Structures are given as C-alpha cells and as structure tokens.
Amino acid sequence: MTINMRIKFIFLISILFSKPLLAVPESFADLVEQLSPAVVSIASTTIVENNNQNQIPQFPEGSPFDDFFKEYFDRDQRRSQRPMTGLGSGFIISEDGIVVTNNHVIEGADEITVILNDETEFTAELLGRDPKADIAVLKIDPKNKNLTYVGWGDSDKMRVGDWTIAIGNPLGLGGTVTAGIISAISRDLGGGPYVKFLQTDASINTGNSGGPLFNLKGEVIGINTAIIAPGQSGSIGIGFAIPANAASNVIDQLLKFGETKRGWLGVRIQEVS
C-alpha cells in the first residue's frame, strides 16, 4: 500500500467514526409557520385617574353655588378618568383556551384582550397569577374556533450555545420572530429565590414579555420576561426567560388553586444573649 493510499484510508476511517457536526439551520421558516398561531398579543386596559383634578371650592352651608359647583366638578371628575393600555405577549397551551403570560403584563388591568395572529380578539378571564414568579394564567372561550397550542420542553436540558427562537409582540408589532442562542443558564437577577433565568441573545424588546422562547423542536423552554437595556435603548442582546420547568410547576398550581402554594419553615432568627 502506497503512502497516498494509506492517507486516504486513514481519512475515510476518521470520517466514518467521527461524531457528525450539526449543521446550522438553513431556515426557521417551517418551524415558525407551525408555532406562530399559538403565540398571542395581549392588550391590558386599566382605568386611571388624572392627578390634575381641581378641588371643589368651599362655600357656606346653604349657598346656592354649592350644588352648582358639585355638579360641575362631578362631570370634570368623570372626564378625568381615562383608559391606559399596555401591550405584551402570551401563548396558548391547551385547545380549550388556556393562555400563559407574565404577571406584570396584566397586573392591575380592568380588562384583558387576547389577540390571535389572525387578529381575532377574545376577552380573557384571569384564572390566577403569581407576582413572585411573574407568571399569570388566562382563559379565553374559543367557541367554534380551533386553537393552535404548544407544549413544554425540558429547560434543564438546554445548554449554552443551543439555538432559541422568540416570537412575540414587541412595541406592538405582533408576530415578530427573532432567533439566537442560550447565552447563559441559572442567571440570578436579584428578584428573589423563586426563578433562575435563562439568558438569550435572541432580540427581546418591550412587548415581548410573556411570549415563548422555543427550542428547535418547537417546544417552549422559557417565558420571555426581562431585558437589560441601559438608558432604555432597546435590545442589546441580553434577554432573560423564566425556565419552562419552573414555569410549568407554577402554572399547574395556578390552574388548580388560583394561586401558588409554597412551603415554609416555622423558624425565626434572634440574637443569643
């Protein structure tokens, strides 16, 4: 066997027994087309009072001006109430219309509207929320409409460098898709001991909150929740998602009890004399 033949033989053996490298996806289009109908936009409407209300002048008892000014300021107070709308994202997890989002997207809302990607709108009912984990569960009545829904993935299996896809409603632009990788795991943002976040460089902006972070199997591995954006400059590639394993446990309790029940220890710390 010549030297050239030996080199070719060794090269072929190394190809046959080496671990194949996973190719970079040529496109996410097929996966996005499948997942987008399950991602919703959420509009929360809150009635707020203007702070610039005038005070009713004080008149002596029985004054003819008293009733006049009361009627005038009552009308002015009604005019001072105005609706304030917030925008966020969410996703459907069951065919009967269970929707998951962040608590801060709907907190304090007087009315919650869920908007599908085909612009169909539903008024949502709040089933439960957990401010500490920043998770809320809504319910819509699909009537005769067939809803597309998504399932949970195992967030514990995600590794730094794995591909991720975020779909949501940033800045009111519903159906926006961004892609990136897992940048870090178990990030502590100082919000308490209940959630250690997945960090991703998939572009996330205001309005993405509550939307899903997918793996390449189309499974939800996180709920997009926060970003670091110095000077409110928008996405700089540092976004955070609640891991699916932590979120699904909270959501199961919210569906069952309407609240999250956590264990506690009857221990109190005091100084020793």
PDB file of C-alpha atoms in Angstrom:
ATOM      1  CA  MET A   1       0.000   0.000   0.000  1.00  0.00           C
ATOM      2  CA  THR A   2       1.459   3.348  -1.039  1.00  0.00           C
ATOM      3  CA  ILE A   3       1.692   6.362   1.283  1.00  0.00           C
ATOM      4  CA  ASN A   4      -1.090   8.175  -0.611  1.00  0.00           C
ATOM      5  CA  MET A   5      -3.400   5.165  -0.265  1.00  0.00           C
ATOM      6  CA  ARG A   6      -2.658   4.953   3.459  1.00  0.00           C
ATOM      7  CA  ILE A   7      -3.514   8.648   3.920  1.00  0.00           C
ATOM      8  CA  LYS A   8      -6.812   8.207   2.042  1.00  0.00           C
ATOM      9  CA  PHE A   9      -7.655   5.099   4.097  1.00  0.00           C
ATOM     10  CA  ILE A  10      -6.993   6.877   7.417  1.00  0.00           C
ATOM     11  CA  PHE A  11      -9.034   9.870   6.242  1.00  0.00           C
ATOM     12  CA  LEU A  12     -12.033   7.678   5.355  1.00  0.00           C
ATOM     13  CA  ILE A  13     -11.853   5.848   8.707  1.00  0.00           C
ATOM     14  CA  SER A  14     -11.755   9.168  10.580  1.00  0.00           C
ATOM     15  CA  ILE A  15     -14.881  10.350   8.717  1.00  0.00           C
ATOM     16  CA  LEU A  16     -16.796   7.147   9.400  1.00  0.00           C
ATOM     17  CA  PHE A  17     -16.089   7.088  13.124  1.00  0.00           C
ATOM     18  CA  SER A  18     -16.041  10.780  13.952  1.00  0.00           C
ATOM     19  CA  LYS A  19     -19.053  12.420  15.587  1.00  0.00           C
ATOM     20  CA  PRO A  20     -21.031  14.354  12.940  1.00  0.00           C
ATOM     21  CA  LEU A  21     -21.368  18.107  13.457  1.00  0.00           C
ATOM     22  CA  LEU A  22     -24.884  19.516  13.499  1.00  0.00           C
ATOM     23  CA  ALA A  23     -25.408  21.931  10.639  1.00  0.00           C
ATOM     24  CA  VAL A  24     -26.634  25.465  11.193  1.00  0.00           C
ATOM     25  CA  PRO A  25     -30.349  25.556  10.259  1.00  0.00           C
ATOM     26  CA  GLU A  26     -30.841  26.846   6.742  1.00  0.00           C
ATOM     27  CA  SER A  27     -34.112  28.463   7.779  1.00  0.00           C
ATOM     28  CA  PHE A  28     -36.530  28.629  10.713  1.00  0.00           C
ATOM     29  CA  ALA A  29     -39.462  29.355   8.401  1.00  0.00           C
ATOM     30  CA  ASP A  30     -41.223  25.971   8.583  1.00  0.00           C
ATOM     31  CA  LEU A  31     -40.972  25.901  12.376  1.00  0.00           C
ATOM     32  CA  VAL A  32     -42.168  29.497  12.733  1.00  0.00           C
ATOM     33  CA  GLU A  33     -45.131  28.832  10.445  1.00  0.00           C
ATOM     34  CA  GLN A  34     -46.136  25.956  12.709  1.00  0.00           C
ATOM     35  CA  LEU A  35     -45.685  27.848  16.002  1.00  0.00           C
ATOM     36  CA  SER A  36     -46.916  31.382  15.244  1.00  0.00           C
ATOM     37  CA  PRO A  37     -50.674  30.643  15.521  1.00  0.00           C
ATOM     38  CA  ALA A  38     -50.133  29.624  19.176  1.00  0.00           C
ATOM     39  CA  VAL A  39     -48.498  32.951  20.098  1.00  0.00           C
ATOM     40  CA  VAL A  40     -50.840  35.811  21.018  1.00  0.00           C
ATOM     41  CA  SER A  41     -50.689  39.528  21.678  1.00  0.00           C
ATOM     42  CA  ILE A  42     -52.179  40.758  24.942  1.00  0.00           C
ATOM     43  CA  ALA A  43     -53.705  44.208  25.490  1.00  0.00           C
ATOM     44  CA  SER A  44     -54.460  45.123  29.095  1.00  0.00           C
ATOM     45  CA  THR A  45     -56.672  48.134  29.763  1.00  0.00           C
ATOM     46  CA  THR A  46     -56.574  49.966  33.094  1.00  0.00           C
ATOM     47  CA  ILE A  47     -58.798  52.912  34.065  1.00  0.00           C
ATOM     48  CA  VAL A  48     -56.627  55.569  35.697  1.00  0.00           C
ATOM     49  CA  GLU A  49     -57.436  58.853  37.379  1.00  0.00           C
ATOM     50  CA  ASN A  50     -55.770  62.062  36.237  1.00  0.00           C
ATOM     51  CA  ASN A  51     -53.904  63.749  39.069  1.00  0.00           C
ATOM     52  CA  ASN A  52     -54.702  67.274  37.951  1.00  0.00           C
ATOM     53  CA  GLN A  53     -58.233  67.346  39.358  1.00  0.00           C
ATOM     54  CA  ASN A  54     -59.349  70.666  40.780  1.00  0.00           C
ATOM     55  CA  GLN A  55     -60.659  70.870  44.313  1.00  0.00           C
ATOM     56  CA  ILE A  56     -64.255  71.986  44.912  1.00  0.00           C
ATOM     57  CA  PRO A  57     -64.299  75.493  46.406  1.00  0.00           C
ATOM     58  CA  GLN A  58     -65.709  75.624  49.926  1.00  0.00           C
ATOM     59  CA  PHE A  59     -68.891  77.714  50.343  1.00  0.00           C
ATOM     60  CA  PRO A  60     -71.006  78.454  53.424  1.00  0.00           C
ATOM     61  CA  GLU A  61     -73.679  75.853  54.126  1.00  0.00           C
ATOM     62  CA  GLY A  62     -76.823  76.529  52.080  1.00  0.00           C
ATOM     63  CA  SER A  63     -75.014  78.616  49.490  1.00  0.00           C
ATOM     64  CA  PRO A  64     -76.654  78.498  46.008  1.00  0.00           C
ATOM     65  CA  PHE A  65     -73.194  77.962  44.493  1.00  0.00           C
ATOM     66  CA  ASP A  66     -72.669  74.699  46.396  1.00  0.00           C
ATOM     67  CA  ASP A  67     -74.910  72.479  44.212  1.00  0.00           C
ATOM     68  CA  PHE A  68     -73.730  74.181  41.019  1.00  0.00           C
ATOM     69  CA  PHE A  69     -70.047  73.531  41.673  1.00  0.00           C
ATOM     70  CA  LYS A  70     -70.684  69.975  42.885  1.00  0.00           C
ATOM     71  CA  GLU A  71     -72.397  69.135  39.587  1.00  0.00           C
ATOM     72  CA  TYR A  72     -69.604  70.810  37.590  1.00  0.00           C
ATOM     73  CA  PHE A  73     -66.778  69.015  39.402  1.00  0.00           C
ATOM     74  CA  ASP A  74     -68.577  65.654  39.231  1.00  0.00           C
ATOM     75  CA  ARG A  75     -68.606  65.984  35.432  1.00  0.00           C
ATOM     76  CA  ASP A  76     -64.963  67.058  35.467  1.00  0.00           C
ATOM     77  CA  GLN A  77     -64.026  64.042  37.578  1.00  0.00           C
ATOM     78  CA  ARG A  78     -65.747  61.681  35.147  1.00  0.00           C
ATOM     79  CA  ARG A  79     -63.798  63.294  32.316  1.00  0.00           C
ATOM     80  CA  SER A  80     -60.565  62.819  34.263  1.00  0.00           C
ATOM     81  CA  GLN A  81     -60.853  59.032  34.076  1.00  0.00           C
ATOM     82  CA  ARG A  82     -59.003  57.652  31.071  1.00  0.00           C
ATOM     83  CA  PRO A  83     -58.084  54.180  29.849  1.00  0.00           C
ATOM     84  CA  MET A  84     -54.413  53.216  29.757  1.00  0.00           C
ATOM     85  CA  THR A  85     -53.455  50.276  27.549  1.00  0.00           C
ATOM     86  CA  GLY A  86     -50.415  48.061  27.977  1.00  0.00           C
ATOM     87  CA  LEU A  87     -49.143  45.576  25.403  1.00  0.00           C
ATOM     88  CA  GLY A  88     -47.479  42.227  25.915  1.00  0.00           C
ATOM     89  CA  SER A  89     -47.296  38.688  24.609  1.00  0.00           C
ATOM     90  CA  GLY A  90     -48.514  35.239  25.585  1.00  0.00           C
ATOM     91  CA  PHE A  91     -49.025  31.745  24.241  1.00  0.00           C
ATOM     92  CA  ILE A  92     -51.764  29.106  24.197  1.00  0.00           C
ATOM     93  CA  ILE A  93     -51.057  25.808  25.991  1.00  0.00           C
ATOM     94  CA  SER A  94     -54.351  23.940  25.511  1.00  0.00           C
ATOM     95  CA  GLU A  95     -57.090  23.589  22.914  1.00  0.00           C
ATOM     96  CA  ASP A  96     -59.699  24.944  25.347  1.00  0.00           C
ATOM     97  CA  GLY A  97     -58.004  28.346  25.503  1.00  0.00           C
ATOM     98  CA  ILE A  98     -55.547  28.444  28.417  1.00  0.00           C
ATOM     99  CA  VAL A  99     -53.076  31.303  27.841  1.00  0.00           C
ATOM    100  CA  VAL A 100     -49.811  31.947  29.692  1.00  0.00           C
ATOM    101  CA  THR A 101     -48.162  35.356  30.093  1.00  0.00           C
ATOM    102  CA  ASN A 102     -46.196  37.439  32.611  1.00  0.00           C
ATOM    103  CA  ASN A 103     -47.923  38.820  35.674  1.00  0.00           C
ATOM    104  CA  HIS A 104     -46.545  42.313  35.007  1.00  0.00           C
ATOM    105  CA  VAL A 105     -48.278  42.328  31.593  1.00  0.00           C
ATOM    106  CA  ILE A 106     -51.769  42.124  33.127  1.00  0.00           C
ATOM    107  CA  GLU A 107     -51.243  43.388  36.687  1.00  0.00           C
ATOM    108  CA  GLY A 108     -53.943  45.857  37.722  1.00  0.00           C
ATOM    109  CA  ALA A 109     -55.831  45.508  34.433  1.00  0.00           C
ATOM    110  CA  ASP A 110     -59.578  46.131  34.370  1.00  0.00           C
ATOM    111  CA  GLU A 111     -59.921  44.361  31.014  1.00  0.00           C
ATOM    112  CA  ILE A 112     -57.651  41.900  29.216  1.00  0.00           C
ATOM    113  CA  THR A 113     -57.863  41.244  25.471  1.00  0.00           C
ATOM    114  CA  VAL A 114     -56.102  38.339  23.765  1.00  0.00           C
ATOM    115  CA  ILE A 115     -55.388  38.832  20.048  1.00  0.00           C
ATOM    116  CA  LEU A 116     -54.519  35.853  17.842  1.00  0.00           C
ATOM    117  CA  ASN A 117     -52.110  36.112  14.921  1.00  0.00           C
ATOM    118  CA  ASP A 118     -55.092  36.279  12.534  1.00  0.00           C
ATOM    119  CA  GLU A 119     -56.295  39.362  14.513  1.00  0.00           C
ATOM    120  CA  THR A 120     -59.229  37.535  16.121  1.00  0.00           C
ATOM    121  CA  GLU A 121     -59.857  39.103  19.542  1.00  0.00           C
ATOM    122  CA  PHE A 122     -61.119  37.489  22.740  1.00  0.00           C
ATOM    123  CA  THR A 123     -61.865  38.944  26.159  1.00  0.00           C
ATOM    124  CA  ALA A 124     -59.817  36.953  28.663  1.00  0.00           C
ATOM    125  CA  GLU A 125     -60.577  35.815  32.199  1.00  0.00           C
ATOM    126  CA  LEU A 126     -57.773  35.856  34.767  1.00  0.00           C
ATOM    127  CA  LEU A 127     -57.534  32.396  36.352  1.00  0.00           C
ATOM    128  CA  GLY A 128     -54.567  33.058  38.604  1.00  0.00           C
ATOM    129  CA  ARG A 129     -51.297  34.914  38.943  1.00  0.00           C
ATOM    130  CA  ASP A 130     -48.053  34.684  40.876  1.00  0.00           C
ATOM    131  CA  PRO A 131     -46.285  38.047  41.284  1.00  0.00           C
ATOM    132  CA  LYS A 132     -43.190  36.447  42.836  1.00  0.00           C
ATOM    133  CA  ALA A 133     -42.604  34.223  39.808  1.00  0.00           C
ATOM    134  CA  ASP A 134     -44.087  36.860  37.436  1.00  0.00           C
ATOM    135  CA  ILE A 135     -46.482  34.380  35.824  1.00  0.00           C
ATOM    136  CA  ALA A 136     -50.204  34.709  35.034  1.00  0.00           C
ATOM    137  CA  VAL A 137     -52.724  32.298  33.532  1.00  0.00           C
ATOM    138  CA  LEU A 138     -55.668  33.477  31.423  1.00  0.00           C
ATOM    139  CA  LYS A 139     -58.657  31.734  29.853  1.00  0.00           C
ATOM    140  CA  ILE A 140     -60.412  32.581  26.606  1.00  0.00           C
ATOM    141  CA  ASP A 141     -63.531  30.988  25.163  1.00  0.00           C
ATOM    142  CA  PRO A 142     -62.630  29.840  21.626  1.00  0.00           C
ATOM    143  CA  LYS A 143     -66.247  28.946  20.828  1.00  0.00           C
ATOM    144  CA  ASN A 144     -66.083  27.131  17.464  1.00  0.00           C
ATOM    145  CA  LYS A 145     -62.546  28.227  16.632  1.00  0.00           C
ATOM    146  CA  ASN A 146     -59.818  25.579  16.585  1.00  0.00           C
ATOM    147  CA  LEU A 147     -56.862  26.893  18.544  1.00  0.00           C
ATOM    148  CA  THR A 148     -53.229  26.012  17.904  1.00  0.00           C
ATOM    149  CA  TYR A 149     -51.341  25.345  21.120  1.00  0.00           C
ATOM    150  CA  VAL A 150     -47.790  24.482  22.144  1.00  0.00           C
ATOM    151  CA  GLY A 151     -46.222  22.168  24.707  1.00  0.00           C
ATOM    152  CA  TRP A 152     -43.427  22.409  27.239  1.00  0.00           C
ATOM    153  CA  GLY A 153     -39.852  21.327  26.676  1.00  0.00           C
ATOM    154  CA  ASP A 154     -37.264  20.321  29.274  1.00  0.00           C
ATOM    155  CA  SER A 155     -35.412  23.530  30.099  1.00  0.00           C
ATOM    156  CA  ASP A 156     -32.905  21.612  32.237  1.00  0.00           C
ATOM    157  CA  LYS A 157     -31.533  20.051  29.053  1.00  0.00           C
ATOM    158  CA  MET A 158     -30.750  23.405  27.444  1.00  0.00           C
ATOM    159  CA  ARG A 159     -27.055  24.176  27.183  1.00  0.00           C
ATOM    160  CA  VAL A 160     -25.143  27.353  26.495  1.00  0.00           C
ATOM    161  CA  GLY A 161     -24.935  27.658  22.718  1.00  0.00           C
ATOM    162  CA  ASP A 162     -28.263  25.929  21.910  1.00  0.00           C
ATOM    163  CA  TRP A 163     -30.478  27.656  19.342  1.00  0.00           C
ATOM    164  CA  THR A 164     -33.582  29.525  20.532  1.00  0.00           C
ATOM    165  CA  ILE A 165     -36.473  31.268  18.789  1.00  0.00           C
ATOM    166  CA  ALA A 166     -38.567  34.047  20.358  1.00  0.00           C
ATOM    167  CA  ILE A 167     -41.978  35.036  18.994  1.00  0.00           C
ATOM    168  CA  GLY A 168     -43.972  37.924  20.416  1.00  0.00           C
ATOM    169  CA  ASN A 169     -45.438  41.412  20.226  1.00  0.00           C
ATOM    170  CA  PRO A 170     -42.523  43.846  20.722  1.00  0.00           C
ATOM    171  CA  LEU A 171     -43.544  47.513  20.584  1.00  0.00           C
ATOM    172  CA  GLY A 172     -46.976  46.439  19.344  1.00  0.00           C
ATOM    173  CA  LEU A 173     -45.555  44.646  16.281  1.00  0.00           C
ATOM    174  CA  GLY A 174     -47.337  41.316  16.716  1.00  0.00           C
ATOM    175  CA  GLY A 175     -45.934  38.145  15.225  1.00  0.00           C
ATOM    176  CA  THR A 176     -42.306  39.289  15.382  1.00  0.00           C
ATOM    177  CA  VAL A 177     -39.760  36.453  15.247  1.00  0.00           C
ATOM    178  CA  THR A 178     -36.147  36.618  16.456  1.00  0.00           C
ATOM    179  CA  ALA A 179     -33.532  33.908  16.877  1.00  0.00           C
ATOM    180  CA  GLY A 180     -30.365  33.460  18.907  1.00  0.00           C
ATOM    181  CA  ILE A 181     -28.693  31.110  21.326  1.00  0.00           C
ATOM    182  CA  ILE A 182     -28.747  30.365  25.020  1.00  0.00           C
ATOM    183  CA  SER A 183     -26.114  32.738  26.388  1.00  0.00           C
ATOM    184  CA  ALA A 184     -26.131  31.517  29.997  1.00  0.00           C
ATOM    185  CA  ILE A 185     -28.238  29.491  32.420  1.00  0.00           C
ATOM    186  CA  SER A 186     -29.342  29.970  36.037  1.00  0.00           C
ATOM    187  CA  ARG A 187     -28.978  33.740  35.975  1.00  0.00           C
ATOM    188  CA  ASP A 188     -29.932  35.482  39.246  1.00  0.00           C
ATOM    189  CA  LEU A 189     -31.428  38.922  38.592  1.00  0.00           C
ATOM    190  CA  GLY A 190     -31.978  39.695  42.260  1.00  0.00           C
ATOM    191  CA  GLY A 191     -35.728  39.228  42.068  1.00  0.00           C
ATOM    192  CA  GLY A 192     -35.905  36.561  44.760  1.00  0.00           C
ATOM    193  CA  PRO A 193     -35.158  32.861  45.120  1.00  0.00           C
ATOM    194  CA  TYR A 194     -38.038  31.571  43.018  1.00  0.00           C
ATOM    195  CA  VAL A 195     -36.631  31.872  39.490  1.00  0.00           C
ATOM    196  CA  LYS A 196     -33.176  31.412  37.967  1.00  0.00           C
ATOM    197  CA  PHE A 197     -33.390  32.752  34.421  1.00  0.00           C
ATOM    198  CA  LEU A 198     -32.208  31.506  31.054  1.00  0.00           C
ATOM    199  CA  GLN A 199     -30.240  34.204  29.248  1.00  0.00           C
ATOM    200  CA  THR A 200     -30.565  34.518  25.478  1.00  0.00           C
ATOM    201  CA  ASP A 201     -29.255  36.842  22.796  1.00  0.00           C
ATOM    202  CA  ALA A 202     -32.427  36.468  20.709  1.00  0.00           C
ATOM    203  CA  SER A 203     -33.655  40.040  20.339  1.00  0.00           C
ATOM    204  CA  ILE A 204     -36.256  40.822  23.040  1.00  0.00           C
ATOM    205  CA  ASN A 205     -37.863  44.243  23.493  1.00  0.00           C
ATOM    206  CA  THR A 206     -40.722  45.878  25.383  1.00  0.00           C
ATOM    207  CA  GLY A 207     -43.870  43.939  24.475  1.00  0.00           C
ATOM    208  CA  ASN A 208     -42.077  40.578  24.186  1.00  0.00           C
ATOM    209  CA  SER A 209     -42.830  39.979  27.869  1.00  0.00           C
ATOM    210  CA  GLY A 210     -44.916  36.856  28.385  1.00  0.00           C
ATOM    211  CA  GLY A 211     -44.059  35.409  24.987  1.00  0.00           C
ATOM    212  CA  PRO A 212     -42.498  31.988  24.446  1.00  0.00           C
ATOM    213  CA  LEU A 213     -38.863  31.054  23.900  1.00  0.00           C
ATOM    214  CA  PHE A 214     -38.694  27.895  21.766  1.00  0.00           C
ATOM    215  CA  ASN A 215     -36.080  25.246  21.101  1.00  0.00           C
ATOM    216  CA  LEU A 216     -35.632  23.766  17.628  1.00  0.00           C
ATOM    217  CA  LYS A 217     -38.193  21.051  18.409  1.00  0.00           C
ATOM    218  CA  GLY A 218     -40.883  23.710  18.732  1.00  0.00           C
ATOM    219  CA  GLU A 219     -41.153  23.218  22.494  1.00  0.00           C
ATOM    220  CA  VAL A 220     -41.454  26.113  24.953  1.00  0.00           C
ATOM    221  CA  ILE A 221     -38.305  26.184  27.051  1.00  0.00           C
ATOM    222  CA  GLY A 222     -38.854  29.633  28.574  1.00  0.00           C
ATOM    223  CA  ILE A 223     -41.152  32.628  29.065  1.00  0.00           C
ATOM    224  CA  ASN A 224     -39.507  35.868  27.905  1.00  0.00           C
ATOM    225  CA  THR A 225     -39.624  38.231  30.861  1.00  0.00           C
ATOM    226  CA  ALA A 226     -36.862  40.819  31.149  1.00  0.00           C
ATOM    227  CA  ILE A 227     -34.023  42.565  29.345  1.00  0.00           C
ATOM    228  CA  ILE A 228     -31.012  44.639  30.289  1.00  0.00           C
ATOM    229  CA  ALA A 229     -31.173  47.834  28.242  1.00  0.00           C
ATOM    230  CA  PRO A 230     -29.034  50.701  29.576  1.00  0.00           C
ATOM    231  CA  GLY A 231     -30.730  54.027  29.009  1.00  0.00           C
ATOM    232  CA  GLN A 232     -33.867  52.279  27.686  1.00  0.00           C
ATOM    233  CA  SER A 233     -32.096  51.850  24.356  1.00  0.00           C
ATOM    234  CA  GLY A 234     -33.919  48.625  23.498  1.00  0.00           C
ATOM    235  CA  SER A 235     -32.474  45.189  22.942  1.00  0.00           C
ATOM    236  CA  ILE A 236     -28.714  44.841  23.191  1.00  0.00           C
ATOM    237  CA  GLY A 237     -28.798  41.047  23.096  1.00  0.00           C
ATOM    238  CA  ILE A 238     -29.204  40.422  26.825  1.00  0.00           C
ATOM    239  CA  GLY A 239     -32.646  38.955  27.459  1.00  0.00           C
ATOM    240  CA  PHE A 240     -33.975  36.649  30.144  1.00  0.00           C
ATOM    241  CA  ALA A 241     -36.634  33.949  30.201  1.00  0.00           C
ATOM    242  CA  ILE A 242     -38.261  32.011  33.034  1.00  0.00           C
ATOM    243  CA  PRO A 243     -37.248  28.347  32.506  1.00  0.00           C
ATOM    244  CA  ALA A 244     -40.104  26.097  31.376  1.00  0.00           C
ATOM    245  CA  ASN A 245     -39.614  23.580  34.198  1.00  0.00           C
ATOM    246  CA  ALA A 246     -40.063  26.263  36.848  1.00  0.00           C
ATOM    247  CA  ALA A 247     -42.930  27.942  34.973  1.00  0.00           C
ATOM    248  CA  SER A 248     -44.956  24.781  34.334  1.00  0.00           C
ATOM    249  CA  ASN A 249     -44.953  23.886  38.046  1.00  0.00           C
ATOM    250  CA  VAL A 250     -46.320  27.323  38.942  1.00  0.00           C
ATOM    251  CA  ILE A 251     -48.900  27.192  36.142  1.00  0.00           C
ATOM    252  CA  ASP A 252     -50.185  23.795  37.283  1.00  0.00           C
ATOM    253  CA  GLN A 253     -50.870  25.273  40.734  1.00  0.00           C
ATOM    254  CA  LEU A 254     -52.489  28.404  39.319  1.00  0.00           C
ATOM    255  CA  LEU A 255     -54.843  26.237  37.257  1.00  0.00           C
ATOM    256  CA  LYS A 256     -55.669  24.070  40.248  1.00  0.00           C
ATOM    257  CA  PHE A 257     -55.811  26.591  43.102  1.00  0.00           C
ATOM    258  CA  GLY A 258     -55.755  30.040  41.501  1.00  0.00           C
ATOM    259  CA  GLU A 259     -52.581  30.767  43.476  1.00  0.00           C
ATOM    260  CA  THR A 260     -49.153  29.308  44.154  1.00  0.00           C
ATOM    261  CA  LYS A 261     -48.668  27.381  47.386  1.00  0.00           C
ATOM    262  CA  ARG A 262     -45.115  27.307  48.661  1.00  0.00           C
ATOM    263  CA  GLY A 263     -43.615  25.504  51.606  1.00  0.00           C
ATOM    264  CA  TRP A 264     -42.230  27.377  54.601  1.00  0.00           C
ATOM    265  CA  LEU A 265     -40.287  26.640  57.764  1.00  0.00           C
ATOM    266  CA  GLY A 266     -41.503  27.811  61.187  1.00  0.00           C
ATOM    267  CA  VAL A 267     -38.088  29.172  62.097  1.00  0.00           C
ATOM    268  CA  ARG A 268     -37.284  32.617  63.465  1.00  0.00           C
ATOM    269  CA  ILE A 269     -33.820  34.065  63.928  1.00  0.00           C
ATOM    270  CA  GLN A 270     -32.970  36.085  67.037  1.00  0.00           C
ATOM    271  CA  GLU A 271     -29.872  37.259  68.840  1.00  0.00           C
ATOM    272  CA  VAL A 272     -28.477  34.994  71.538  1.00  0.00           C
ATOM    273  CA  SER A 273     -27.964  36.667  74.886  1.00  0.00           C
TER     274      SER A 273
END
